[in-house]
mmCIF file of C-alpha atoms and ligand atoms in Angstrom:
data_model
loop_
_atom_site.group_PDB
_atom_site.id
_atom_site.type_symbol
_atom_site.label_atom_id
_atom_site.label_comp_id
_atom_site.label_asym_id
_atom_site.label_seq_id
_atom_site.Cartn_x
_atom_site.Cartn_y
_atom_site.Cartn_z
ATOM 1 C CA ILE A 1 -0.092 -0.083 -0.368
ATOM 2 C CA LYS A 2 1.053 3.580 -0.769
ATOM 3 C CA LYS A 3 -1.790 6.143 0.378
ATOM 4 C CA ILE A 4 -3.560 5.597 3.504
ATOM 5 C CA GLY A 5 -7.267 7.460 4.298
ATOM 6 C CA ILE A 6 -8.456 8.063 7.396
ATOM 7 C CA LEU A 7 -11.706 9.428 9.290
ATOM 8 C CA THR A 8 -12.838 9.950 12.718
ATOM 9 C CA SER A 9 -17.358 9.153 12.702
ATOM 10 C CA GLY A 10 -19.965 8.714 14.840
ATOM 11 C CA GLY A 11 -19.767 10.934 18.594
ATOM 12 C CA ASP A 12 -16.622 12.283 19.309
ATOM 13 C CA ALA A 13 -14.238 11.535 22.204
ATOM 14 C CA PRO A 14 -10.607 13.148 23.440
ATOM 15 C CA GLY A 15 -8.021 11.414 21.992
ATOM 16 C CA MET A 16 -9.210 10.947 18.690
ATOM 17 C CA ASN A 17 -6.941 13.408 17.557
ATOM 18 C CA ALA A 18 -4.006 11.588 19.311
ATOM 19 C CA ALA A 19 -5.212 8.878 16.991
ATOM 20 C CA ILE A 20 -5.354 10.713 14.054
ATOM 21 C CA ARG A 21 -2.001 12.140 14.976
ATOM 22 C CA GLY A 22 -0.712 8.810 15.644
ATOM 23 C CA VAL A 23 -1.626 7.363 12.397
ATOM 24 C CA VAL A 24 -0.522 9.783 10.324
ATOM 25 C CA ARG A 25 3.495 10.615 11.882
ATOM 26 C CA THR A 26 3.724 6.892 11.989
ATOM 27 C CA ALA A 27 2.488 6.192 8.370
ATOM 28 C CA LEU A 28 4.722 9.255 6.825
ATOM 29 C CA GLY A 29 7.890 7.800 8.630
ATOM 30 C CA GLU A 30 7.241 4.235 7.030
ATOM 31 C CA GLY A 31 6.990 6.258 3.687
ATOM 32 C CA LEU A 32 3.035 6.766 2.792
ATOM 33 C CA GLU A 33 0.881 9.023 1.877
ATOM 34 C CA VAL A 34 -2.040 10.018 4.298
ATOM 35 C CA PHE A 35 -5.408 11.649 3.360
ATOM 36 C CA GLY A 36 -7.472 12.890 5.852
ATOM 37 C CA ILE A 37 -11.642 12.891 5.127
ATOM 38 C CA ARG A 38 -13.613 15.650 6.754
ATOM 39 C CA ASP A 39 -16.739 14.682 8.829
ATOM 40 C CA GLY A 40 -16.861 11.111 9.040
ATOM 41 C CA TYR A 41 -17.924 8.468 6.262
ATOM 42 C CA GLN A 42 -20.578 11.726 4.733
ATOM 43 C CA GLY A 43 -16.866 13.541 3.674
ATOM 44 C CA LEU A 44 -16.365 10.944 2.267
ATOM 45 C CA TYR A 45 -19.440 9.898 0.493
ATOM 46 C CA GLU A 46 -19.426 13.608 -0.372
ATOM 47 C CA ASN A 47 -15.338 13.502 -1.704
ATOM 48 C CA ARG A 48 -14.121 16.144 0.784
ATOM 49 C CA ILE A 49 -10.509 14.524 1.136
ATOM 50 C CA GLU A 50 -7.125 15.943 1.592
ATOM 51 C CA ARG A 51 -3.210 15.251 2.130
ATOM 52 C CA LEU A 52 -2.092 15.768 5.547
ATOM 53 C CA ASN A 53 1.518 16.355 6.119
ATOM 54 C CA ARG A 54 3.175 16.011 9.525
ATOM 55 C CA TYR A 55 2.126 19.699 10.442
ATOM 56 C CA SER A 56 -1.284 19.097 9.792
ATOM 57 C CA VAL A 57 -1.234 17.052 13.532
ATOM 58 C CA SER A 58 0.994 19.711 15.587
ATOM 59 C CA ASP A 59 -0.591 20.519 18.666
ATOM 60 C CA MET A 60 -3.154 17.773 18.139
ATOM 61 C CA ILE A 61 -2.240 15.682 20.929
ATOM 62 C CA ASN A 62 -3.184 17.694 23.953
ATOM 63 C CA ARG A 63 -6.663 18.720 22.038
ATOM 64 C CA GLY A 64 -10.227 17.281 22.687
ATOM 65 C CA GLY A 65 -12.154 16.574 19.537
ATOM 66 C CA THR A 66 -11.453 16.119 16.495
ATOM 67 C CA PHE A 67 -10.391 18.061 13.852
ATOM 68 C CA LEU A 68 -11.205 16.028 10.903
ATOM 69 C CA GLY A 69 -15.023 16.391 11.673
ATOM 70 C CA SER A 70 -17.169 13.602 12.348
ATOM 71 C CA ALA A 71 -20.826 13.162 11.402
ATOM 72 C CA ARG A 72 -23.507 10.540 12.339
ATOM 73 C CA PHE A 73 -24.325 9.382 8.735
ATOM 74 C CA PRO A 74 -27.483 7.115 8.296
ATOM 75 C CA GLN A 75 -26.976 6.951 4.881
ATOM 76 C CA PHE A 76 -23.900 4.966 4.670
ATOM 77 C CA LYS A 77 -26.222 2.009 5.590
ATOM 78 C CA GLU A 78 -27.446 2.022 1.632
ATOM 79 C CA GLU A 79 -24.917 0.401 -0.313
ATOM 80 C CA ALA A 80 -25.100 3.458 -3.402
ATOM 81 C CA THR A 81 -23.966 5.634 -0.733
ATOM 82 C CA ARG A 82 -21.091 3.466 0.134
ATOM 83 C CA LEU A 83 -20.036 2.696 -3.741
ATOM 84 C CA THR A 84 -20.239 6.204 -4.259
ATOM 85 C CA ALA A 85 -17.510 6.885 -1.202
ATOM 86 C CA ILE A 86 -15.439 3.726 -2.475
ATOM 87 C CA GLY A 87 -15.057 5.452 -5.863
ATOM 88 C CA ASN A 88 -13.978 8.932 -4.046
ATOM 89 C CA LEU A 89 -11.355 6.130 -2.216
ATOM 90 C CA ARG A 90 -10.053 4.878 -6.075
ATOM 91 C CA LYS A 91 -10.649 8.346 -7.099
ATOM 92 C CA ASN A 92 -7.821 9.600 -4.975
ATOM 93 C CA GLU A 93 -5.531 6.473 -4.962
ATOM 94 C CA ILE A 94 -6.248 5.314 -1.600
ATOM 95 C CA ASP A 95 -5.255 1.910 -0.938
ATOM 96 C CA ALA A 96 -7.102 1.560 2.617
ATOM 97 C CA LEU A 97 -8.661 3.380 5.240
ATOM 98 C CA VAL A 98 -8.671 3.963 9.201
ATOM 99 C CA VAL A 99 -11.851 4.132 10.841
ATOM 100 C CA ILE A 100 -11.822 5.512 14.262
ATOM 101 C CA GLY A 101 -15.205 5.521 16.288
ATOM 102 C CA GLY A 102 -18.108 3.433 17.640
ATOM 103 C CA ASP A 103 -19.840 0.281 16.792
ATOM 104 C CA GLY A 104 -21.980 2.550 14.605
ATOM 105 C CA SER A 105 -18.605 3.232 12.612
ATOM 106 C CA TYR A 106 -17.146 -0.107 12.882
ATOM 107 C CA MET A 107 -20.398 -0.888 10.712
ATOM 108 C CA GLY A 108 -19.438 0.945 7.697
ATOM 109 C CA ALA A 109 -15.791 -0.022 7.964
ATOM 110 C CA MET A 110 -17.111 -4.020 7.658
ATOM 111 C CA ARG A 111 -19.284 -3.291 5.173
ATOM 112 C CA LEU A 112 -16.355 -1.187 2.879
ATOM 113 C CA THR A 113 -13.984 -4.210 3.913
ATOM 114 C CA GLU A 114 -17.190 -6.832 2.819
ATOM 115 C CA GLU A 115 -16.955 -4.769 -0.330
ATOM 116 C CA GLY A 116 -13.859 -4.690 -1.462
ATOM 117 C CA PHE A 117 -12.251 -2.041 0.201
ATOM 118 C CA PRO A 118 -9.702 -2.687 3.410
ATOM 119 C CA CYS A 119 -10.314 -1.255 6.387
ATOM 120 C CA VAL A 120 -8.827 -1.010 10.349
ATOM 121 C CA GLY A 121 -11.343 0.407 12.640
ATOM 122 C CA ILE A 122 -9.889 2.146 16.074
ATOM 123 C CA PRO A 123 -11.939 2.554 19.055
ATOM 124 C CA GLY A 124 -12.657 6.092 20.065
ATOM 125 C CA THR A 125 -15.787 6.816 22.306
ATOM 126 C CA ILE A 126 -16.412 7.412 25.701
ATOM 127 C CA ASP A 127 -18.891 4.932 25.933
ATOM 128 C CA ASN A 128 -16.931 1.639 26.204
ATOM 129 C CA ASP A 129 -18.886 -0.256 24.467
ATOM 130 C CA VAL A 130 -17.328 -1.774 21.210
ATOM 131 C CA ALA A 131 -16.374 -5.304 21.177
ATOM 132 C CA GLY A 132 -12.719 -6.534 21.026
ATOM 133 C CA THR A 133 -11.263 -3.590 23.634
ATOM 134 C CA ASP A 134 -10.742 -3.500 27.159
ATOM 135 C CA TYR A 135 -10.878 0.492 27.119
ATOM 136 C CA THR A 136 -12.185 2.790 24.241
ATOM 137 C CA ILE A 137 -10.407 6.312 23.168
ATOM 138 C CA GLY A 138 -12.059 9.208 25.656
ATOM 139 C CA TYR A 139 -13.686 6.877 27.855
ATOM 140 C CA PHE A 140 -11.075 8.038 30.838
ATOM 141 C CA THR A 141 -11.004 11.236 29.760
ATOM 142 C CA ALA A 142 -14.902 11.029 29.941
ATOM 143 C CA LEU A 143 -14.530 9.265 33.524
ATOM 144 C CA SER A 144 -12.574 12.149 34.853
ATOM 145 C CA THR A 145 -14.956 14.479 33.823
ATOM 146 C CA VAL A 146 -17.714 12.851 35.305
ATOM 147 C CA VAL A 147 -16.197 12.391 38.432
ATOM 148 C CA GLU A 148 -15.189 15.715 38.569
ATOM 149 C CA ALA A 149 -19.225 16.561 37.935
ATOM 150 C CA ILE A 150 -20.047 13.863 40.764
ATOM 151 C CA ASP A 151 -17.654 15.671 42.994
ATOM 152 C CA ARG A 152 -19.454 19.184 42.658
ATOM 153 C CA LEU A 153 -22.685 17.871 42.901
ATOM 154 C CA ARG A 154 -22.046 16.311 46.041
ATOM 155 C CA ASP A 155 -20.602 19.480 47.594
ATOM 156 C CA THR A 156 -24.215 21.198 47.089
ATOM 157 C CA SER A 157 -26.598 18.081 48.080
ATOM 158 C CA SER A 158 -24.602 17.370 50.903
ATOM 159 C CA SER A 159 -24.815 21.204 51.804
ATOM 160 C CA HIS A 160 -28.482 21.115 51.219
ATOM 161 C CA GLN A 161 -29.195 17.981 52.394
ATOM 162 C CA ARG A 162 -30.573 16.943 49.412
ATOM 163 C CA ILE A 163 -30.651 13.640 46.881
ATOM 164 C CA SER A 164 -28.838 14.036 43.670
ATOM 165 C CA VAL A 165 -29.421 12.080 40.479
ATOM 166 C CA ILE A 166 -27.075 11.961 37.893
ATOM 167 C CA GLU A 167 -27.733 11.168 34.088
ATOM 168 C CA VAL A 168 -24.345 9.520 32.521
ATOM 169 C CA MET A 169 -23.392 8.874 29.020
ATOM 170 C CA GLY A 170 -22.824 5.492 27.605
ATOM 171 C CA ARG A 171 -26.062 4.364 25.054
ATOM 172 C CA HIS A 172 -26.891 1.051 26.512
ATOM 173 C CA CYS A 173 -23.245 0.485 28.179
ATOM 174 C CA GLY A 174 -23.066 1.153 31.916
ATOM 175 C CA ASP A 175 -19.548 1.118 32.136
ATOM 176 C CA LEU A 176 -19.130 4.763 32.535
ATOM 177 C CA THR A 177 -22.164 5.129 35.157
ATOM 178 C CA LEU A 178 -20.390 2.533 37.237
ATOM 179 C CA SER A 179 -16.976 3.318 37.447
ATOM 180 C CA ALA A 180 -17.397 7.010 37.781
ATOM 181 C CA ALA A 181 -19.834 6.013 40.755
ATOM 182 C CA ILE A 182 -17.433 4.579 42.436
ATOM 183 C CA ALA A 183 -15.121 6.920 42.430
ATOM 184 C CA GLY A 184 -17.096 9.547 43.387
ATOM 185 C CA GLY A 185 -18.836 7.799 45.926
ATOM 186 C CA CYS A 186 -22.218 7.775 44.861
ATOM 187 C CA GLU A 187 -24.562 5.508 46.956
ATOM 188 C CA PHE A 188 -26.991 4.190 43.919
ATOM 189 C CA ILE A 189 -26.128 2.970 40.403
ATOM 190 C CA VAL A 190 -28.829 2.128 37.598
ATOM 191 C CA ILE A 191 -27.111 0.796 34.622
ATOM 192 C CA PRO A 192 -28.158 -1.337 31.590
ATOM 193 C CA GLU A 193 -26.522 -4.401 32.478
ATOM 194 C CA VAL A 194 -28.496 -5.099 35.913
ATOM 195 C CA GLU A 195 -32.317 -5.204 36.425
ATOM 196 C CA PHE A 196 -33.550 -1.993 37.762
ATOM 197 C CA LYS A 197 -36.587 -1.418 40.137
ATOM 198 C CA ARG A 198 -37.584 1.849 40.978
ATOM 199 C CA GLU A 199 -39.575 0.373 44.106
ATOM 200 C CA ASP A 200 -36.285 -1.118 44.945
ATOM 201 C CA LEU A 201 -33.958 1.302 44.345
ATOM 202 C CA ILE A 202 -36.654 3.763 46.519
ATOM 203 C CA ASN A 203 -36.963 0.678 49.466
ATOM 204 C CA GLU A 204 -32.760 1.639 49.493
ATOM 205 C CA ILE A 205 -33.072 5.010 49.692
ATOM 206 C CA LYS A 206 -35.150 5.229 52.065
ATOM 207 C CA GLN A 207 -33.296 2.232 54.293
ATOM 208 C CA GLY A 208 -29.973 4.874 53.900
ATOM 209 C CA PHE A 209 -31.509 7.719 55.156
ATOM 210 C CA ALA A 210 -33.598 5.542 58.173
ATOM 211 C CA LYS A 211 -29.962 4.708 59.178
ATOM 212 C CA GLY A 212 -28.630 8.808 59.302
ATOM 213 C CA LYS A 213 -27.581 8.956 55.637
ATOM 214 C CA LYS A 214 -27.965 12.766 55.195
ATOM 215 C CA HIS A 215 -27.713 13.049 51.415
ATOM 216 C CA ALA A 216 -26.944 10.318 48.790
ATOM 217 C CA ILE A 217 -26.413 10.503 45.182
ATOM 218 C CA VAL A 218 -28.009 8.316 42.458
ATOM 219 C CA ALA A 219 -25.933 7.118 38.949
ATOM 220 C CA VAL A 220 -28.051 6.962 36.413
ATOM 221 C CA THR A 221 -26.950 5.920 32.378
ATOM 222 C CA GLU A 222 -28.878 7.315 30.099
ATOM 223 C CA HIS A 223 -32.008 6.058 28.539
ATOM 224 C CA MET A 224 -32.530 3.573 31.677
ATOM 225 C CA CYS A 225 -35.511 6.620 32.497
ATOM 226 C CA ASP A 226 -36.718 10.004 32.839
ATOM 227 C CA VAL A 227 -34.928 11.429 35.274
ATOM 228 C CA ASN A 228 -36.441 14.124 36.163
ATOM 229 C CA GLU A 229 -39.823 11.648 36.893
ATOM 230 C CA LEU A 230 -36.913 9.343 39.043
ATOM 231 C CA ALA A 231 -36.226 12.594 41.329
ATOM 232 C CA ALA A 232 -40.024 13.660 41.551
ATOM 233 C CA GLU A 233 -41.264 10.299 42.191
ATOM 234 C CA ILE A 234 -38.075 9.536 45.170
ATOM 235 C CA GLU A 235 -38.780 12.685 46.218
ATOM 236 C CA ALA A 236 -42.308 11.928 47.067
ATOM 237 C CA ALA A 237 -41.677 8.527 48.629
ATOM 238 C CA VAL A 238 -38.593 9.468 50.384
ATOM 239 C CA LYS A 239 -39.764 13.108 51.245
ATOM 240 C CA HIS A 240 -36.441 14.198 50.930
ATOM 241 C CA GLU A 241 -35.496 17.227 47.987
ATOM 242 C CA THR A 242 -34.175 15.881 45.123
ATOM 243 C CA ARG A 243 -32.827 17.152 42.531
ATOM 244 C CA ALA A 244 -31.853 15.679 38.963
ATOM 245 C CA THR A 245 -29.057 16.424 36.511
ATOM 246 C CA ILE A 246 -27.980 15.546 33.308
ATOM 247 C CA LEU A 247 -24.839 15.663 32.310
ATOM 248 C CA GLY A 248 -25.028 15.662 28.608
ATOM 249 C CA HIS A 249 -22.300 16.734 26.180
ATOM 250 C CA ILE A 250 -20.181 18.088 28.120
ATOM 251 C CA GLN A 251 -18.670 14.633 29.114
ATOM 252 C CA ARG A 252 -17.357 14.430 25.171
ATOM 253 C CA GLY A 253 -15.220 17.363 25.588
ATOM 254 C CA GLY A 254 -12.102 18.196 27.254
ATOM 255 C CA SER A 255 -8.273 17.524 26.597
ATOM 256 C CA PRO A 256 -7.393 13.811 26.733
ATOM 257 C CA VAL A 257 -6.174 12.395 30.030
ATOM 258 C CA PRO A 258 -3.028 11.242 29.500
ATOM 259 C CA TYR A 259 -4.131 7.251 29.490
ATOM 260 C CA ASP A 260 -6.107 8.291 26.400
ATOM 261 C CA ARG A 261 -3.316 10.259 24.402
ATOM 262 C CA ILE A 262 -1.064 7.082 25.463
ATOM 263 C CA LEU A 263 -3.577 4.473 24.078
ATOM 264 C CA ALA A 264 -4.668 6.651 20.845
ATOM 265 C CA SER A 265 -0.975 6.775 20.149
ATOM 266 C CA ARG A 266 -0.417 3.401 20.539
ATOM 267 C CA MET A 267 -3.806 2.260 18.315
ATOM 268 C CA GLY A 268 -2.262 5.033 16.076
ATOM 269 C CA GLU A 269 1.329 3.336 15.530
ATOM 270 C CA TYR A 270 -0.216 -0.122 15.426
ATOM 271 C CA ALA A 271 -3.131 -0.068 13.117
ATOM 272 C CA VAL A 272 -0.411 1.858 9.969
ATOM 273 C CA GLN A 273 1.506 -1.807 11.336
ATOM 274 C CA LEU A 274 -1.271 -4.118 10.318
ATOM 275 C CA LEU A 275 -2.056 -2.390 7.071
ATOM 276 C CA LEU A 276 1.655 -2.313 6.167
ATOM 277 C CA GLN A 277 1.767 -6.337 6.984
ATOM 278 C CA GLY A 278 -1.219 -6.639 4.405
ATOM 279 C CA PHE A 279 -4.232 -6.301 7.065
ATOM 280 C CA GLY A 280 -7.392 -5.654 6.289
ATOM 281 C CA GLY A 281 -10.884 -5.957 7.667
ATOM 282 C CA ARG A 282 -9.370 -5.675 11.084
ATOM 283 C CA CYS A 283 -10.062 -3.579 14.546
ATOM 284 C CA VAL A 284 -7.375 -2.762 16.927
ATOM 285 C CA GLY A 285 -7.773 -3.461 20.630
ATOM 286 C CA ILE A 286 -6.088 -3.204 24.098
ATOM 287 C CA GLN A 287 -6.583 -6.580 26.166
ATOM 288 C CA ASN A 288 -4.392 -6.872 29.274
ATOM 289 C CA GLU A 289 -2.467 -4.212 27.851
ATOM 290 C CA LYS A 290 -1.556 -5.848 25.079
ATOM 291 C CA MET A 291 -2.305 -4.357 22.137
ATOM 292 C CA VAL A 292 -3.933 -6.937 19.580
ATOM 293 C CA HIS A 293 -6.303 -6.731 16.704
ATOM 294 C CA HIS A 294 -9.451 -8.776 15.426
ATOM 295 C CA ASP A 295 -11.657 -9.526 12.355
ATOM 296 C CA ILE A 296 -13.711 -6.519 12.302
ATOM 297 C CA ILE A 297 -16.627 -8.420 10.934
ATOM 298 C CA ASP A 298 -16.609 -11.209 14.160
ATOM 299 C CA ALA A 299 -16.188 -8.415 16.838
ATOM 300 C CA ILE A 300 -19.189 -6.885 15.543
ATOM 301 C CA GLU A 301 -21.261 -10.002 14.712
ATOM 302 C CA ASN A 302 -19.796 -12.382 17.463
ATOM 303 C CA MET A 303 -18.042 -10.962 20.184
ATOM 304 C CA LYS A 304 -19.454 -9.542 23.086
ATOM 305 C CA ARG A 305 -18.410 -7.030 25.928
ATOM 306 C CA PRO A 306 -17.747 -8.407 28.903
ATOM 307 C CA PHE A 307 -20.310 -6.923 31.596
ATOM 308 C CA ASN A 308 -17.725 -6.271 34.895
ATOM 309 C CA GLN A 309 -20.079 -8.178 37.569
ATOM 310 C CA GLU A 310 -17.309 -8.414 39.964
ATOM 311 C CA LEU A 311 -16.935 -4.531 39.710
ATOM 312 C CA PHE A 312 -20.476 -3.938 40.139
ATOM 313 C CA ASP A 313 -20.439 -6.279 43.131
ATOM 314 C CA THR A 314 -18.024 -4.323 44.671
ATOM 315 C CA ALA A 315 -19.367 -1.544 44.337
ATOM 316 C CA LYS A 316 -22.774 -2.630 46.261
ATOM 317 C CA HIS A 317 -20.430 -3.519 49.220
ATOM 318 C CA LEU A 318 -19.304 0.247 49.694
ATOM 319 C CA PHE A 319 -22.290 1.772 49.978
HETATM 320 O O1 F6P B 1 -21.650 7.601 21.763
HETATM 321 C C1 F6P B 1 -21.421 8.311 22.421
HETATM 322 C C2 F6P B 1 -22.677 9.571 22.926
HETATM 323 O O2 F6P B 1 -22.108 10.723 23.166
HETATM 324 C C3 F6P B 1 -23.323 8.617 23.502
HETATM 325 O O3 F6P B 1 -22.828 8.704 25.232
HETATM 326 C C4 F6P B 1 -24.574 9.470 23.414
HETATM 327 O O4 F6P B 1 -25.810 8.395 23.581
HETATM 328 C C5 F6P B 1 -24.663 9.840 21.930
HETATM 329 O O5 F6P B 1 -23.131 9.907 21.731
HETATM 330 C C6 F6P B 1 -25.345 11.004 21.900
HETATM 331 O O6 F6P B 1 -24.913 11.239 20.622
HETATM 332 P P1 F6P B 1 -25.079 12.680 19.876
HETATM 333 O O7 F6P B 1 -23.757 13.228 20.405
HETATM 334 O O8 F6P B 1 -25.494 12.907 18.574
HETATM 335 O O9 F6P B 1 -26.376 13.608 20.491
#
């Protein structure tokens, strides 16, 4: 291969820029040309492709977001759209594509690979919900942001002796909520992997107050329920002032923490080495601190991210 393309797709994540930098610097060092594609698969479809040089990624290691831009582009599910995209890659004489994103982005990469265009996926999302890797780029930065927010909410909820219900991102994965709840000392955790009954939660909170608790923090993964409604229900049942806070997109921004920068740099470098070794249709991961790669089709269709039940059980003992 002589020319590779790179794009970031789906929700942005801190560390995506560091991953692009890792790819660009490694590829240039190996004598390859690198082309950046703007705004994910949408820019690929619209042929918004430009050559990158080593200075394109200067001062990027510490920057949040993605300088290439990202987009959600459901039209990429259509074969005709992908064929236009492949045509654009060929027009630019690009031989292989690196896709940084979550599992929706992997889906596009899988389809392109099946249709004859080799792609390598790098997991970039704050949700930590991608198969074949222990951690995704952006997860640890988001974790730190969420914990900081919980610390702040703790100050005010303890001053006012209130219950605080906090909605955390993660799509359908509770990793961010669970880890943030442990680090933030939350009393109650509601995550999609564990069955949740409102009555049980309310009873547990009541018991906590009966034992002398003065305030409480409940961490809830998004999409589990309407946190404002839940807060009202808790307030009525426990007879204790309750406030809901939706952390929202704040969780996606900010300068990546060192671990994300290192992870992103390693994954970027590794992806290029894979392409140079002739691998296509792979996704990169970190497992037990080692770089690994898996068949992207296998990762999407057969591999599941294991839920860390032990961590959840530990959390329960800390309340
Ligand atoms: O996948 C990252 C993520 O931030 C999820 O946690 C969240 O559900 C979703 O993206 C929000 O998407 P959007 O930015 O398109 O509203």
